[in-house]
PDB file of C-alpha atoms in Angstrom:
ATOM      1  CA  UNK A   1      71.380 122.234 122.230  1.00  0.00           C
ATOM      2  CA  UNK A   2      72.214 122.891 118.768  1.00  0.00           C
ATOM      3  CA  UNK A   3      69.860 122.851 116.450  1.00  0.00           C
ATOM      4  CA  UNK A   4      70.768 120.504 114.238  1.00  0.00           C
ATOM      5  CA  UNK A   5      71.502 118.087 116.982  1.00  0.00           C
ATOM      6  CA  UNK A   6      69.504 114.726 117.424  1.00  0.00           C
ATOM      7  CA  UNK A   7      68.070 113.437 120.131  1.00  0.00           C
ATOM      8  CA  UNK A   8      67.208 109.365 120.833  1.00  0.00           C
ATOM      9  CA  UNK A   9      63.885 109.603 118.836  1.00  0.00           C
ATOM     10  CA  UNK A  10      65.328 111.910 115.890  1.00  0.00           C
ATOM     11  CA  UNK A  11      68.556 110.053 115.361  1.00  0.00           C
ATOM     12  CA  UNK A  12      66.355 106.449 115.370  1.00  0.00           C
ATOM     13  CA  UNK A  13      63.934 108.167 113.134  1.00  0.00           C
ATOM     14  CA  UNK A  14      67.001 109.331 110.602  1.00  0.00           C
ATOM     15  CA  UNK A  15      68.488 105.587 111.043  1.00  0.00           C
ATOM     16  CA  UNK A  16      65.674 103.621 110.544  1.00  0.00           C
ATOM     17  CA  UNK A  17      66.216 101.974 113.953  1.00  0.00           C
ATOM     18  CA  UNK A  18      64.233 101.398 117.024  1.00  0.00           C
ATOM     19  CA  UNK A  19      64.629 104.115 119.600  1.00  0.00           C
ATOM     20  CA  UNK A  20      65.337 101.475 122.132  1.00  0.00           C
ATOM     21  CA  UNK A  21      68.453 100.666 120.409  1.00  0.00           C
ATOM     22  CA  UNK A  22      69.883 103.247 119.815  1.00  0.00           C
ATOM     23  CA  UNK A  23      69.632 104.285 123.600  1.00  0.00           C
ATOM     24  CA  UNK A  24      71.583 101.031 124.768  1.00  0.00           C
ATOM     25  CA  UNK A  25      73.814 102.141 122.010  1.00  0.00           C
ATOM     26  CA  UNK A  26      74.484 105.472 123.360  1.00  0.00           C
ATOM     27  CA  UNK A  27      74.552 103.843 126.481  1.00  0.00           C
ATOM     28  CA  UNK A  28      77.460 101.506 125.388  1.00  0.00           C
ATOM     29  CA  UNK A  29      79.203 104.147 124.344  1.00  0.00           C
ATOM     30  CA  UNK A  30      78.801 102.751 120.384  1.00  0.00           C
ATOM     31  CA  UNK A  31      77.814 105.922 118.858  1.00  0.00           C
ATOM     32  CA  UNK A  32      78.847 109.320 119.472  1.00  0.00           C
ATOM     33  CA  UNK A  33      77.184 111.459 121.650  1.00  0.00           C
ATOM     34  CA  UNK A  34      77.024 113.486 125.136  1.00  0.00           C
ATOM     35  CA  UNK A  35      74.223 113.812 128.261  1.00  0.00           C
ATOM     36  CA  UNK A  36      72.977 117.253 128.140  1.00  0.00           C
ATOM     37  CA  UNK A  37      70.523 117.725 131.635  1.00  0.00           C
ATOM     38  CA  UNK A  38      70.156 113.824 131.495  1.00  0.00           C
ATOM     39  CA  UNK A  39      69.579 113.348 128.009  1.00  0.00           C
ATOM     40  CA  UNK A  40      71.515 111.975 125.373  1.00  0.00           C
ATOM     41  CA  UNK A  41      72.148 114.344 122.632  1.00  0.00           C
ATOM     42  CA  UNK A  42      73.825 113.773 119.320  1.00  0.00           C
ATOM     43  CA  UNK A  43      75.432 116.349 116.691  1.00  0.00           C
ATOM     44  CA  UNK A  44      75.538 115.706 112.763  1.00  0.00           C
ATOM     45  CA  UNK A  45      78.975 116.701 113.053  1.00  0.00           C
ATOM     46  CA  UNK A  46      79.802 113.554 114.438  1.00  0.00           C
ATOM     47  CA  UNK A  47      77.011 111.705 113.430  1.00  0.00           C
ATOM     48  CA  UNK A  48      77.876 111.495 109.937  1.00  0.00           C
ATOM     49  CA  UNK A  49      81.542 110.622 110.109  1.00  0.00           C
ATOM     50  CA  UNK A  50      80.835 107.989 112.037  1.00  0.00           C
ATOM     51  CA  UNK A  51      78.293 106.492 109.523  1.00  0.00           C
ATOM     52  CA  UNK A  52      80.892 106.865 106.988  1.00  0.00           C
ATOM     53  CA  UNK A  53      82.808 104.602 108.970  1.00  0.00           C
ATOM     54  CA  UNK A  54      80.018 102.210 109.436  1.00  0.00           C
ATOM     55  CA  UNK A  55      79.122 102.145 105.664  1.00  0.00           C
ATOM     56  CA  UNK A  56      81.806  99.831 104.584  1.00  0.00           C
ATOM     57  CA  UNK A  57      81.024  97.272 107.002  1.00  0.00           C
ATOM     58  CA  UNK A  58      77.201  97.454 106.311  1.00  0.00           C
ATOM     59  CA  UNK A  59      75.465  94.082 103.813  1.00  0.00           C
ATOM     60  CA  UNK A  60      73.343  95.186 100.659  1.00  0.00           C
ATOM     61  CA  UNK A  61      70.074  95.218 102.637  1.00  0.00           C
ATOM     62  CA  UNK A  62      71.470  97.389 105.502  1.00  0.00           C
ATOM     63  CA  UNK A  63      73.231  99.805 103.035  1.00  0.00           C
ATOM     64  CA  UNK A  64      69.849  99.890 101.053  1.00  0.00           C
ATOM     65  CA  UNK A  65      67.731 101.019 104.053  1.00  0.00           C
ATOM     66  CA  UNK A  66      70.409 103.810 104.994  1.00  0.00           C
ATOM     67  CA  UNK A  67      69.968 105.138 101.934  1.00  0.00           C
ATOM     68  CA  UNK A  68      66.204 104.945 102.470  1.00  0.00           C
ATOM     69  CA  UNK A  69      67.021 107.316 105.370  1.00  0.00           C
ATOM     70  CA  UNK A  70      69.173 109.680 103.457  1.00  0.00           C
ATOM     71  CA  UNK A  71      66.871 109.678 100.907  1.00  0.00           C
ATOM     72  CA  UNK A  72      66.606 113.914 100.673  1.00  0.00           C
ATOM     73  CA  UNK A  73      69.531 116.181 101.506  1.00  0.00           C
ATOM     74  CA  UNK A  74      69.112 118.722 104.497  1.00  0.00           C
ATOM     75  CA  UNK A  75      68.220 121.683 101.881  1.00  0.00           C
ATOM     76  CA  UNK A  76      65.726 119.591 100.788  1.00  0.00           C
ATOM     77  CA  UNK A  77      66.111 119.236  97.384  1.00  0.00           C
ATOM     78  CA  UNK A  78      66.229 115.602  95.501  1.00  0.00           C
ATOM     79  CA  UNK A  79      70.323 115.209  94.775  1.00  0.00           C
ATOM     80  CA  UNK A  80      70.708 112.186  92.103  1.00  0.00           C
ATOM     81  CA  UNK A  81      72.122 108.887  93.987  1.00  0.00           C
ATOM     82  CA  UNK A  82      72.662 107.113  90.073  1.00  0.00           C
ATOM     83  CA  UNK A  83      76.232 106.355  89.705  1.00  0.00           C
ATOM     84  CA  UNK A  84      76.085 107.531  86.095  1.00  0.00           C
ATOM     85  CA  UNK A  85      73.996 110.561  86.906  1.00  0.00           C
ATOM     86  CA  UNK A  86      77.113 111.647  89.053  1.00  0.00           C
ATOM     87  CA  UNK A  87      80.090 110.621  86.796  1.00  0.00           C
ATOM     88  CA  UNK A  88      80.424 112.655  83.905  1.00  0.00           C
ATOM     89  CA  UNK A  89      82.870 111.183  81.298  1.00  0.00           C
ATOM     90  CA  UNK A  90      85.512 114.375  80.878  1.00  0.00           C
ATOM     91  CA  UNK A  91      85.954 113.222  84.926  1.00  0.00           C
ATOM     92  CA  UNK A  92      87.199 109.390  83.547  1.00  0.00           C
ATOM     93  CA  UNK A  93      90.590 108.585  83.190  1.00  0.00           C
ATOM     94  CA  UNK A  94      91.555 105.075  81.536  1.00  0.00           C
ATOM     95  CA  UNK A  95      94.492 104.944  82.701  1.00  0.00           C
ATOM     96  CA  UNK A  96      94.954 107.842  85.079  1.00  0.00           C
ATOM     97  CA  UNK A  97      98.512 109.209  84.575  1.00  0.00           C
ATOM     98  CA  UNK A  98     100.028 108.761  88.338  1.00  0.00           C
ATOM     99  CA  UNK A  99     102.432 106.644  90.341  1.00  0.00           C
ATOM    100  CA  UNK A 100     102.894 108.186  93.265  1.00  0.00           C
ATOM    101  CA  UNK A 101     100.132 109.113  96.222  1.00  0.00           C
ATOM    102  CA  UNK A 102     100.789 113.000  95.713  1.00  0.00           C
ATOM    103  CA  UNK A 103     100.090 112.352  91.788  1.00  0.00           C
ATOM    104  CA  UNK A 104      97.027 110.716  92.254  1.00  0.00           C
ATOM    105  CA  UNK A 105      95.471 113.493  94.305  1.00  0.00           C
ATOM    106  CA  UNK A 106      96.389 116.416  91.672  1.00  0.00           C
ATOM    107  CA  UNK A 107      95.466 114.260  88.582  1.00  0.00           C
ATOM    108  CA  UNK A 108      91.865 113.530  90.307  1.00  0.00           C
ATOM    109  CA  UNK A 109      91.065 116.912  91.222  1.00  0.00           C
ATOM    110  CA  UNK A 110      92.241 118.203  88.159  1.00  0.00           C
ATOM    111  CA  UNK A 111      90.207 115.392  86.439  1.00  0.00           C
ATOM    112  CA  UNK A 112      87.369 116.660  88.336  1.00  0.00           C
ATOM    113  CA  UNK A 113      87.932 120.322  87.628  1.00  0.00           C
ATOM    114  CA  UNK A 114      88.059 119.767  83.787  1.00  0.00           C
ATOM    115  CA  UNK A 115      84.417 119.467  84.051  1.00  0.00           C
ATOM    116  CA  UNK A 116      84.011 122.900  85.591  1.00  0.00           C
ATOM    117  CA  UNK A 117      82.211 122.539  88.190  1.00  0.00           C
ATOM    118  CA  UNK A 118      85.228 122.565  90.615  1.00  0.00           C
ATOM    119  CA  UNK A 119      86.200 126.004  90.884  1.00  0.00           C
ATOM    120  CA  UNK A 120      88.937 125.668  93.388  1.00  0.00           C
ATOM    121  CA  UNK A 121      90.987 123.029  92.478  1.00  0.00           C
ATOM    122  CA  UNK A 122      94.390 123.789  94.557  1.00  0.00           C
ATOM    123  CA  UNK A 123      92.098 124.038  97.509  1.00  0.00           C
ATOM    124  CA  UNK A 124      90.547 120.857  97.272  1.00  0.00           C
ATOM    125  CA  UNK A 125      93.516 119.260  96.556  1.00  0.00           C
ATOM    126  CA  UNK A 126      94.867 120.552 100.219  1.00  0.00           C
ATOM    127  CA  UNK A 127      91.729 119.418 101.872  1.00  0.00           C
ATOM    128  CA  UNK A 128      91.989 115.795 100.391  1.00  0.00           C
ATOM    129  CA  UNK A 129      95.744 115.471 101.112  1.00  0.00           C
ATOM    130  CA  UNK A 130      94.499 116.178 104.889  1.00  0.00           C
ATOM    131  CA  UNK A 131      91.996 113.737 104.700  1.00  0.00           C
ATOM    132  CA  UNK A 132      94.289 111.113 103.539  1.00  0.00           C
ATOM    133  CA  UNK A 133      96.845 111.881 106.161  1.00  0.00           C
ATOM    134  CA  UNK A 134      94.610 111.940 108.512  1.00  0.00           C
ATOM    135  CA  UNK A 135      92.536 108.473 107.492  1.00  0.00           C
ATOM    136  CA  UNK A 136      93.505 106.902 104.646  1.00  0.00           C
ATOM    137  CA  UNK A 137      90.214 106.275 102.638  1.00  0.00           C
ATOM    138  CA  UNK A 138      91.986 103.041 100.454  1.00  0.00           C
ATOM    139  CA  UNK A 139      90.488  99.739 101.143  1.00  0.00           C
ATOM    140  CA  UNK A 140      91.699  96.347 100.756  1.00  0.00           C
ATOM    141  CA  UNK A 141      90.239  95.769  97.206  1.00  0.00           C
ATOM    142  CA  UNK A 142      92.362  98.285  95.745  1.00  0.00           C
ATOM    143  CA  UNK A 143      89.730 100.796  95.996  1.00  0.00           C
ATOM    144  CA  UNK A 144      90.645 104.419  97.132  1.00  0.00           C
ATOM    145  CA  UNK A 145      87.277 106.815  97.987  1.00  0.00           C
ATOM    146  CA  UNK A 146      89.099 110.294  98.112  1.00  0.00           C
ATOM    147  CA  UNK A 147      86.734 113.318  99.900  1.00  0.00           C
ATOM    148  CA  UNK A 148      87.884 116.163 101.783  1.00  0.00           C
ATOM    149  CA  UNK A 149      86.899 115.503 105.357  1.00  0.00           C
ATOM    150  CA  UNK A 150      83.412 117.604 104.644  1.00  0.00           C
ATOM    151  CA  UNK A 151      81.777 118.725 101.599  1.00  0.00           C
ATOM    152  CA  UNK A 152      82.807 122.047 100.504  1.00  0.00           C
ATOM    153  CA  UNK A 153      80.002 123.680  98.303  1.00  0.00           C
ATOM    154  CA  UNK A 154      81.571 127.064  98.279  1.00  0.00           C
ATOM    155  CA  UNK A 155      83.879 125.677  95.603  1.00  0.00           C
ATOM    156  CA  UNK A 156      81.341 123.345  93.603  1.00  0.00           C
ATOM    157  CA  UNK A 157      78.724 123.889  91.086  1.00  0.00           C
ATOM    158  CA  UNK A 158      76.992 120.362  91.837  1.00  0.00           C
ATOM    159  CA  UNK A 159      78.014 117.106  93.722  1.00  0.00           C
ATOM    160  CA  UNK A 160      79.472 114.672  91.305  1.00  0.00           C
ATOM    161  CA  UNK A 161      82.222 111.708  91.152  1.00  0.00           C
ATOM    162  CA  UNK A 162      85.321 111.406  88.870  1.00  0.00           C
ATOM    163  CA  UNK A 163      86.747 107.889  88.493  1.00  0.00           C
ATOM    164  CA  UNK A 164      90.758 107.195  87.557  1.00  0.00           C
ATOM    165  CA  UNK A 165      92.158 103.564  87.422  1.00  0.00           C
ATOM    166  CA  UNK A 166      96.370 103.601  87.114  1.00  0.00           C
ATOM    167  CA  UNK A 167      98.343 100.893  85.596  1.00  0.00           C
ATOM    168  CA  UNK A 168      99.491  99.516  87.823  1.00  0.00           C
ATOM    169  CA  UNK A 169      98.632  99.241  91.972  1.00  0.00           C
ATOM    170  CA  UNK A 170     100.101 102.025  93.918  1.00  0.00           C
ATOM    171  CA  UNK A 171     100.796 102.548  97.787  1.00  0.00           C
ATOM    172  CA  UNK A 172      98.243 104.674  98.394  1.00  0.00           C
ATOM    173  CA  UNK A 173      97.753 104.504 101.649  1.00  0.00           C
ATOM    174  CA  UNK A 174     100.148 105.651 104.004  1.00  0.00           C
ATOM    175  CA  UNK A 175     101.366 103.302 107.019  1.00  0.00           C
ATOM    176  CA  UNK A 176      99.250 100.528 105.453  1.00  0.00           C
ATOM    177  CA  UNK A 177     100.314  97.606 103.231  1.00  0.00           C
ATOM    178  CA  UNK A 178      97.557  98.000 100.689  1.00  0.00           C
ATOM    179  CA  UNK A 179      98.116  98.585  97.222  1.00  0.00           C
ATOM    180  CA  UNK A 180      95.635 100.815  94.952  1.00  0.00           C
ATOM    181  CA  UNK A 181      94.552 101.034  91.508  1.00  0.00           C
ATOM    182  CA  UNK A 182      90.975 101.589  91.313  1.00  0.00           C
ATOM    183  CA  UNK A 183      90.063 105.580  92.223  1.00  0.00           C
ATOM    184  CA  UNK A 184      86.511 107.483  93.042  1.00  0.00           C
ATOM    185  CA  UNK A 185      86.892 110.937  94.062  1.00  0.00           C
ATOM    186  CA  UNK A 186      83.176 112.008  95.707  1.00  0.00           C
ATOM    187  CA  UNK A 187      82.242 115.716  95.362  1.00  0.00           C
ATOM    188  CA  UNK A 188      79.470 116.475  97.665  1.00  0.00           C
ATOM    189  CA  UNK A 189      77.519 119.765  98.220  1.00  0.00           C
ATOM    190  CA  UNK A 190      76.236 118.164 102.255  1.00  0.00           C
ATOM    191  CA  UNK A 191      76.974 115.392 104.529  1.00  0.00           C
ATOM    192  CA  UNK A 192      73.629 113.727 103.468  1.00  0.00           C
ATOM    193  CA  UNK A 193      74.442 113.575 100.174  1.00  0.00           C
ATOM    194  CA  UNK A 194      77.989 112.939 100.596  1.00  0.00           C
ATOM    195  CA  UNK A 195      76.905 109.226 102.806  1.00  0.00           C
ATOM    196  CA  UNK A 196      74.154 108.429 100.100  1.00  0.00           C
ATOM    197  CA  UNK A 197      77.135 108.380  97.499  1.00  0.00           C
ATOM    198  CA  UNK A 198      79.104 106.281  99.785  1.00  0.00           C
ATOM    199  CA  UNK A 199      75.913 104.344 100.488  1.00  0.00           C
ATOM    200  CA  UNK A 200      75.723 103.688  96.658  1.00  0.00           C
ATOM    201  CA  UNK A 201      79.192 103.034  95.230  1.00  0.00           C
ATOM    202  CA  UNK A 202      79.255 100.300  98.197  1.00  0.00           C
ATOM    203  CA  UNK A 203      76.451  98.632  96.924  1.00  0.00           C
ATOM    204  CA  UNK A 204      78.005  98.477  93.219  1.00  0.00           C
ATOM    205  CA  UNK A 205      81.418  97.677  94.714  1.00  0.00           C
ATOM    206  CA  UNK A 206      79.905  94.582  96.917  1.00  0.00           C
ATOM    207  CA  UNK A 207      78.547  92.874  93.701  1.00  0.00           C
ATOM    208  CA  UNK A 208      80.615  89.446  92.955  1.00  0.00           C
ATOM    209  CA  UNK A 209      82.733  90.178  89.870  1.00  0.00           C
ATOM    210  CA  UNK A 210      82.072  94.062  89.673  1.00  0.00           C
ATOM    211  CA  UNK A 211      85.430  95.050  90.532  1.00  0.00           C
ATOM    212  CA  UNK A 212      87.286  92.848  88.189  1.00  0.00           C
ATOM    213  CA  UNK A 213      84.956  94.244  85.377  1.00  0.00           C
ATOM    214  CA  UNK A 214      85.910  97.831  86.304  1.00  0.00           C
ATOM    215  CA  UNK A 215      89.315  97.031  85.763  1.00  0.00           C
ATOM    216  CA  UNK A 216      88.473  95.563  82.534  1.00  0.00           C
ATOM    217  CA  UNK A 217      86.389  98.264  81.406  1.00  0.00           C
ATOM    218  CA  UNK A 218      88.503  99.643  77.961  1.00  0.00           C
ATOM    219  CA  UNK A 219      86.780 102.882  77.712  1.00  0.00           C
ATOM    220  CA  UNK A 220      84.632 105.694  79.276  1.00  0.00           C
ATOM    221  CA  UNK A 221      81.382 104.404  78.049  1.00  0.00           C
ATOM    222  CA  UNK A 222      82.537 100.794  78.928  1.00  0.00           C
ATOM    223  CA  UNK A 223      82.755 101.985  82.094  1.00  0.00           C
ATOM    224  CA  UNK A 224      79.411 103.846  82.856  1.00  0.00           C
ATOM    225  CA  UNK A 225      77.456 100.883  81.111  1.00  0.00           C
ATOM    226  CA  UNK A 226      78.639  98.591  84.032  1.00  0.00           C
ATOM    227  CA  UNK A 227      77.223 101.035  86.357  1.00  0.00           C
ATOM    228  CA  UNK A 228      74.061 101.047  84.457  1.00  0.00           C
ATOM    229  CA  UNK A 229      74.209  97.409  84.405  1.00  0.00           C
ATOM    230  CA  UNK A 230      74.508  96.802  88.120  1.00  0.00           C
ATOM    231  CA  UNK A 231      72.044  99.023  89.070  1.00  0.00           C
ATOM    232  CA  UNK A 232      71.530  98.336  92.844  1.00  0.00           C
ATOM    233  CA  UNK A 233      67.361  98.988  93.034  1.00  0.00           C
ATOM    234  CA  UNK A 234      66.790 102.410  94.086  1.00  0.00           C
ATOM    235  CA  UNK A 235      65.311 103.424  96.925  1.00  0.00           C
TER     236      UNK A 235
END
């Protein structure tokens, strides 16, 4: 076993869930896993991309008790979860110059690497390009949450978020009919981390009215005083 696997009682433990369920949802096949001599056994690897999947699905009070469970990253050091602790405003663009998918990428990760804590810029754009081909992160509120399929710390100074909205909606999403203005590109230094942002912008995202008022937002500081505003209670 590896040793950052889980087992039934770790994995319930990092969930906040009763041991009993998540064994009948091993059993079920309903989270990923595999039997080693008997016992089920579960790797972060797969653990976390699967709770990214789950995330956007999750209510307020579900999203607020994963990030109860994320609440330090596996280095264990504090990592801020504040939306306006992670978005500095170089890394804001209103409007973001792009029209096209492949101009969205470059213009966010060179949004994000005039702050200077991307050192690796070309690279990062490669790894999000995969990611998008691979799952398009757009969702049907016109909201695009671009990551490279893991965090990559080698190339980062600190985990942080840059924010572009375009004119106009865009296809953004290959192979689906869903049209994109509204752009969040998460920097993460772990996987923790990485689902505790995810955890977080969902909560601001799910608020009645919020996403009209980002659109609305006429400047940088606009911007990160609706964040401040909306709050979602911290953990």
């Amino acid at each position: 076993m590896a040793d950052d696997d889980f087992n039934i009682e770790s994995l319930a433990a990092y969930l906040h869930l009763g041991a009993a369920l998540v064994q009948r949802m091993a059993d079920r096949g309903q989270i990923p896993g595999r039997k080693v001599a008997g016992a089920w056994r579960f790797s972060q690897g797969e653990i976390h991309p699967w709770l990214e999947a789950r995330i956007g699905a999750l209510d307020d009070e579900e999203l607020h008790r994963l990030e109860g469970s994320l609440q330090r990253s596996p280095r264990g050091v504090d990592l801020p979860v504040s939306i306006v602790d992670l978005l500095p405003r170089e890394a804001i663009a209103l409007p973001l110059a792009a029209r096209t998918r492949s101009s969205v990428i470059h213009s966010m990760v060179e949004l994000a690497a005039q702050t200077g804590w991307l050192w690796d810029p070309d690279t990062m754009a490669d790894a999000i390009r995969s990611r998008e081909d691979m799952a398009p992160t757009a969702l049907d509120n016109g909201v695009a949450l671009l990551h490279p399929r893991r965090p990559m710390p080698a190339i980062l100074a600190q985990p942080f978020l840059a924010f572009g909205r375009t004119d106009q909606r865009l296809p953004f999403a290959v192979g689906r009919r869903v049209m994109t203005d509204l752009y969040f590109l998460i920097l993460s230094v772990d996987d923790t981390h990485h689902l505790q942002t995810l955890a977080r912008l969902s909560r601001h995202l799910a608020i009645p009215g919020f996403l009209d008022q980002l659109r609305a937002a006429s400047d940088s500081e606009a911007l990160l005083q609706l964040f401040r505003d909306t709050a979602p209670d911290v953990v």
